[in-house]
């Protein structure tokens, strides 16, 4: 019976999706390396996994009309965020920068003129993601822009990657606790509820660090005194939005 349950576990279904993806599509070596990297085993401990905490700053939510402005990420290994390996890169584009987003992320067209090409930035990020689970807070933006990139750059459909979404983890925790007091799930607000320090700056690297810290705090909330094996973790398996 356990073997049957394991077969239909979403993580094993994701593995089969990766195998179908590789057999169906012609993929470059960098994407093949990403999809051939082993997924976590169901009996692995959540705390032992390798993660990449990630954030995209954009001028809006629609990659067809808006621009990717910057990408920030850093590894989370052995429950430690590796600041020495943190990366934040501006994207070389002066299009579609909006006043309302510039007020938030302080990115203006003049800064982007010295940025790097999006294919260099995103391919470098994907190389760093090999063998890691991606951590985001609200995965809509990152997935949409990454899906758009794969279609434009490689003519490929969305990648079958493994994500954890701290926004969804917080919502799940609220449901479990029967909390009805708030519908504010912004990163800063969620961090405040978990007694994490406020970060005044707003940018891709700061938000990826803030998300990684939040993830560690949420893990303790979800798994304190409980079985922390991978089979009990609610990963985010969706690809297209």
PDB file of N, CA, C and O in Angstrom, residues 186-227:
ATOM      1  N   UNK A 186       1.337  40.075   2.786  1.00  0.00           N
ATOM      2  CA  UNK A 186       2.549  40.669   2.229  1.00  0.00           C
ATOM      3  C   UNK A 186       3.757  40.205   3.027  1.00  0.00           C
ATOM      4  O   UNK A 186       3.664  39.907   4.223  1.00  0.00           O
ATOM      5  N   UNK A 187       4.895  40.149   2.356  1.00  0.00           N
ATOM      6  CA  UNK A 187       6.101  39.592   2.981  1.00  0.00           C
ATOM      7  C   UNK A 187       6.424  40.280   4.294  1.00  0.00           C
ATOM      8  O   UNK A 187       6.680  39.616   5.312  1.00  0.00           O
ATOM      9  N   UNK A 188       6.423  41.602   4.298  1.00  0.00           N
ATOM     10  CA  UNK A 188       6.753  42.331   5.514  1.00  0.00           C
ATOM     11  C   UNK A 188       5.764  42.071   6.644  1.00  0.00           C
ATOM     12  O   UNK A 188       6.160  41.935   7.812  1.00  0.00           O
ATOM     13  N   UNK A 189       4.489  41.987   6.303  1.00  0.00           N
ATOM     14  CA  UNK A 189       3.460  41.757   7.319  1.00  0.00           C
ATOM     15  C   UNK A 189       3.571  40.360   7.910  1.00  0.00           C
ATOM     16  O   UNK A 189       3.405  40.162   9.118  1.00  0.00           O
ATOM     17  N   UNK A 190       3.835  39.371   7.058  1.00  0.00           N
ATOM     18  CA  UNK A 190       3.988  38.001   7.550  1.00  0.00           C
ATOM     19  C   UNK A 190       5.218  37.901   8.441  1.00  0.00           C
ATOM     20  O   UNK A 190       5.191  37.265   9.503  1.00  0.00           O
ATOM     21  N   UNK A 191       6.303  38.523   8.041  1.00  0.00           N
ATOM     22  CA  UNK A 191       7.514  38.509   8.870  1.00  0.00           C
ATOM     23  C   UNK A 191       7.239  39.133  10.237  1.00  0.00           C
ATOM     24  O   UNK A 191       7.711  38.630  11.259  1.00  0.00           O
ATOM     25  N   UNK A 192       6.506  40.225  10.250  1.00  0.00           N
ATOM     26  CA  UNK A 192       6.186  40.878  11.522  1.00  0.00           C
ATOM     27  C   UNK A 192       5.402  39.946  12.440  1.00  0.00           C
ATOM     28  O   UNK A 192       5.651  39.898  13.653  1.00  0.00           O
ATOM     29  N   UNK A 193       4.471  39.177  11.872  1.00  0.00           N
ATOM     30  CA  UNK A 193       3.688  38.241  12.682  1.00  0.00           C
ATOM     31  C   UNK A 193       4.560  37.144  13.284  1.00  0.00           C
ATOM     32  O   UNK A 193       4.204  36.562  14.317  1.00  0.00           O
ATOM     33  N   UNK A 194       5.671  36.869  12.646  1.00  0.00           N
ATOM     34  CA  UNK A 194       6.568  35.832  13.148  1.00  0.00           C
ATOM     35  C   UNK A 194       7.789  36.428  13.855  1.00  0.00           C
ATOM     36  O   UNK A 194       8.798  35.743  14.062  1.00  0.00           O
ATOM     37  N   UNK A 195       7.661  37.699  14.246  1.00  0.00           N
ATOM     38  CA  UNK A 195       8.680  38.385  15.046  1.00  0.00           C
ATOM     39  C   UNK A 195      10.041  38.432  14.355  1.00  0.00           C
ATOM     40  O   UNK A 195      11.085  38.376  15.014  1.00  0.00           O
ATOM     41  N   UNK A 196      10.009  38.569  13.047  1.00  0.00           N
ATOM     42  CA  UNK A 196      11.241  38.739  12.290  1.00  0.00           C
ATOM     43  C   UNK A 196      11.488  40.224  12.070  1.00  0.00           C
ATOM     44  O   UNK A 196      10.541  41.007  11.971  1.00  0.00           O
ATOM     45  N   UNK A 197      12.740  40.644  11.985  1.00  0.00           N
ATOM     46  CA  UNK A 197      13.039  42.084  11.887  1.00  0.00           C
ATOM     47  C   UNK A 197      12.555  42.681  10.573  1.00  0.00           C
ATOM     48  O   UNK A 197      12.463  41.998   9.545  1.00  0.00           O
ATOM     49  N   UNK A 198      12.275  43.957  10.617  1.00  0.00           N
ATOM     50  CA  UNK A 198      11.850  44.688   9.423  1.00  0.00           C
ATOM     51  C   UNK A 198      13.065  45.110   8.614  1.00  0.00           C
ATOM     52  O   UNK A 198      14.065  45.581   9.163  1.00  0.00           O
ATOM     53  N   UNK A 199      12.959  44.936   7.303  1.00  0.00           N
ATOM     54  CA  UNK A 199      13.989  45.432   6.403  1.00  0.00           C
ATOM     55  C   UNK A 199      13.433  46.648   5.676  1.00  0.00           C
ATOM     56  O   UNK A 199      12.440  46.559   4.968  1.00  0.00           O
ATOM     57  N   UNK A 200      14.115  47.789   5.843  1.00  0.00           N
ATOM     58  CA  UNK A 200      13.592  49.020   5.261  1.00  0.00           C
ATOM     59  C   UNK A 200      13.799  49.059   3.756  1.00  0.00           C
ATOM     60  O   UNK A 200      12.982  49.585   3.015  1.00  0.00           O
ATOM     61  N   UNK A 201      14.915  48.512   3.271  1.00  0.00           N
ATOM     62  CA  UNK A 201      15.182  48.518   1.831  1.00  0.00           C
ATOM     63  C   UNK A 201      14.269  47.520   1.134  1.00  0.00           C
ATOM     64  O   UNK A 201      13.791  46.560   1.731  1.00  0.00           O
ATOM     65  N   UNK A 202      14.008  47.764  -0.155  1.00  0.00           N
ATOM     66  CA  UNK A 202      13.157  46.862  -0.932  1.00  0.00           C
ATOM     67  C   UNK A 202      13.846  46.586  -2.254  1.00  0.00           C
ATOM     68  O   UNK A 202      14.083  47.482  -3.045  1.00  0.00           O
ATOM     69  N   UNK A 203      14.202  45.351  -2.465  1.00  0.00           N
ATOM     70  CA  UNK A 203      14.870  44.967  -3.696  1.00  0.00           C
ATOM     71  C   UNK A 203      14.919  43.464  -3.794  1.00  0.00           C
ATOM     72  O   UNK A 203      14.521  42.744  -2.863  1.00  0.00           O
ATOM     73  N   UNK A 204      15.415  42.956  -4.920  1.00  0.00           N
ATOM     74  CA  UNK A 204      15.386  41.524  -5.169  1.00  0.00           C
ATOM     75  C   UNK A 204      16.208  40.751  -4.148  1.00  0.00           C
ATOM     76  O   UNK A 204      15.774  39.701  -3.654  1.00  0.00           O
ATOM     77  N   UNK A 205      17.399  41.235  -3.816  1.00  0.00           N
ATOM     78  CA  UNK A 205      18.240  40.503  -2.875  1.00  0.00           C
ATOM     79  C   UNK A 205      17.693  40.578  -1.460  1.00  0.00           C
ATOM     80  O   UNK A 205      17.649  39.569  -0.740  1.00  0.00           O
ATOM     81  N   UNK A 206      17.273  41.757  -1.051  1.00  0.00           N
ATOM     82  CA  UNK A 206      16.708  41.908   0.293  1.00  0.00           C
ATOM     83  C   UNK A 206      15.476  41.021   0.451  1.00  0.00           C
ATOM     84  O   UNK A 206      15.301  40.346   1.468  1.00  0.00           O
ATOM     85  N   UNK A 207      14.625  41.006  -0.566  1.00  0.00           N
ATOM     86  CA  UNK A 207      13.411  40.196  -0.478  1.00  0.00           C
ATOM     87  C   UNK A 207      13.719  38.701  -0.521  1.00  0.00           C
ATOM     88  O   UNK A 207      13.029  37.901   0.123  1.00  0.00           O
ATOM     89  N   UNK A 208      14.741  38.297  -1.266  1.00  0.00           N
ATOM     90  CA  UNK A 208      15.093  36.876  -1.265  1.00  0.00           C
ATOM     91  C   UNK A 208      15.655  36.469   0.093  1.00  0.00           C
ATOM     92  O   UNK A 208      15.361  35.377   0.594  1.00  0.00           O
ATOM     93  N   UNK A 209      16.436  37.331   0.723  1.00  0.00           N
ATOM     94  CA  UNK A 209      16.925  37.070   2.081  1.00  0.00           C
ATOM     95  C   UNK A 209      15.766  37.018   3.066  1.00  0.00           C
ATOM     96  O   UNK A 209      15.676  36.102   3.900  1.00  0.00           O
ATOM     97  N   UNK A 210      14.861  37.994   2.973  1.00  0.00           N
ATOM     98  CA  UNK A 210      13.705  38.045   3.869  1.00  0.00           C
ATOM     99  C   UNK A 210      12.827  36.806   3.707  1.00  0.00           C
ATOM    100  O   UNK A 210      12.290  36.267   4.683  1.00  0.00           O
ATOM    101  N   UNK A 211      12.687  36.328   2.480  1.00  0.00           N
ATOM    102  CA  UNK A 211      11.876  35.139   2.217  1.00  0.00           C
ATOM    103  C   UNK A 211      12.540  33.898   2.778  1.00  0.00           C
ATOM    104  O   UNK A 211      11.874  33.024   3.363  1.00  0.00           O
ATOM    105  N   UNK A 212      13.847  33.783   2.620  1.00  0.00           N
ATOM    106  CA  UNK A 212      14.562  32.638   3.180  1.00  0.00           C
ATOM    107  C   UNK A 212      14.452  32.583   4.688  1.00  0.00           C
ATOM    108  O   UNK A 212      14.235  31.510   5.280  1.00  0.00           O
ATOM    109  N   UNK A 213      14.591  33.726   5.352  1.00  0.00           N
ATOM    110  CA  UNK A 213      14.445  33.773   6.810  1.00  0.00           C
ATOM    111  C   UNK A 213      13.031  33.372   7.230  1.00  0.00           C
ATOM    112  O   UNK A 213      12.837  32.629   8.199  1.00  0.00           O
ATOM    113  N   UNK A 214      12.048  33.880   6.483  1.00  0.00           N
ATOM    114  CA  UNK A 214      10.668  33.540   6.790  1.00  0.00           C
ATOM    115  C   UNK A 214      10.420  32.043   6.627  1.00  0.00           C
ATOM    116  O   UNK A 214       9.720  31.425   7.439  1.00  0.00           O
ATOM    117  N   UNK A 215      10.993  31.460   5.596  1.00  0.00           N
ATOM    118  CA  UNK A 215      10.816  30.027   5.374  1.00  0.00           C
ATOM    119  C   UNK A 215      11.326  29.219   6.567  1.00  0.00           C
ATOM    120  O   UNK A 215      10.655  28.284   7.034  1.00  0.00           O
ATOM    121  N   UNK A 216      12.484  29.560   7.091  1.00  0.00           N
ATOM    122  CA  UNK A 216      13.009  28.844   8.250  1.00  0.00           C
ATOM    123  C   UNK A 216      12.080  28.982   9.455  1.00  0.00           C
ATOM    124  O   UNK A 216      11.855  28.020  10.196  1.00  0.00           O
ATOM    125  N   UNK A 217      11.519  30.185   9.648  1.00  0.00           N
ATOM    126  CA  UNK A 217      10.583  30.388  10.754  1.00  0.00           C
ATOM    127  C   UNK A 217       9.307  29.574  10.564  1.00  0.00           C
ATOM    128  O   UNK A 217       8.771  28.992  11.517  1.00  0.00           O
ATOM    129  N   UNK A 218       8.810  29.517   9.327  1.00  0.00           N
ATOM    130  CA  UNK A 218       7.588  28.768   9.047  1.00  0.00           C
ATOM    131  C   UNK A 218       7.800  27.266   9.184  1.00  0.00           C
ATOM    132  O   UNK A 218       6.882  26.538   9.601  1.00  0.00           O
ATOM    133  N   UNK A 219       8.987  26.785   8.844  1.00  0.00           N
ATOM    134  CA  UNK A 219       9.268  25.363   9.024  1.00  0.00           C
ATOM    135  C   UNK A 219       9.104  24.955  10.490  1.00  0.00           C
ATOM    136  O   UNK A 219       8.546  23.895  10.796  1.00  0.00           O
ATOM    137  N   UNK A 220       9.599  25.795  11.383  1.00  0.00           N
ATOM    138  CA  UNK A 220       9.471  25.486  12.807  1.00  0.00           C
ATOM    139  C   UNK A 220       8.006  25.471  13.230  1.00  0.00           C
ATOM    140  O   UNK A 220       7.589  24.634  14.048  1.00  0.00           O
ATOM    141  N   UNK A 221       7.205  26.374  12.658  1.00  0.00           N
ATOM    142  CA  UNK A 221       5.779  26.411  12.973  1.00  0.00           C
ATOM    143  C   UNK A 221       5.076  25.165  12.457  1.00  0.00           C
ATOM    144  O   UNK A 221       4.213  24.599  13.122  1.00  0.00           O
ATOM    145  N   UNK A 222       5.426  24.728  11.256  1.00  0.00           N
ATOM    146  CA  UNK A 222       4.746  23.605  10.622  1.00  0.00           C
ATOM    147  C   UNK A 222       5.186  22.259  11.188  1.00  0.00           C
ATOM    148  O   UNK A 222       4.376  21.335  11.292  1.00  0.00           O
ATOM    149  N   UNK A 223       6.469  22.129  11.552  1.00  0.00           N
ATOM    150  CA  UNK A 223       7.001  20.800  11.851  1.00  0.00           C
ATOM    151  C   UNK A 223       7.532  20.632  13.262  1.00  0.00           C
ATOM    152  O   UNK A 223       8.091  19.584  13.581  1.00  0.00           O
ATOM    153  N   UNK A 224       7.350  21.617  14.116  1.00  0.00           N
ATOM    154  CA  UNK A 224       7.837  21.485  15.486  1.00  0.00           C
ATOM    155  C   UNK A 224       7.148  20.306  16.177  1.00  0.00           C
ATOM    156  O   UNK A 224       5.925  20.242  16.267  1.00  0.00           O
ATOM    157  N   UNK A 225       7.941  19.354  16.620  1.00  0.00           N
ATOM    158  CA  UNK A 225       7.399  18.179  17.293  1.00  0.00           C
ATOM    159  C   UNK A 225       6.726  17.185  16.374  1.00  0.00           C
ATOM    160  O   UNK A 225       6.038  16.272  16.845  1.00  0.00           O
ATOM    161  N   UNK A 226       6.888  17.348  15.065  1.00  0.00           N
ATOM    162  CA  UNK A 226       6.224  16.474  14.100  1.00  0.00           C
ATOM    163  C   UNK A 226       7.249  15.874  13.147  1.00  0.00           C
ATOM    164  O   UNK A 226       8.418  16.256  13.131  1.00  0.00           O
ATOM    165  N   UNK A 227       6.794  14.917  12.356  1.00  0.00           N
ATOM    166  CA  UNK A 227       7.637  14.277  11.353  1.00  0.00           C
ATOM    167  C   UNK A 227       7.949  15.281  10.242  1.00  0.00           C
ATOM    168  O   UNK A 227       7.039  15.759   9.560  1.00  0.00           O
TER     169      UNK A 227
END
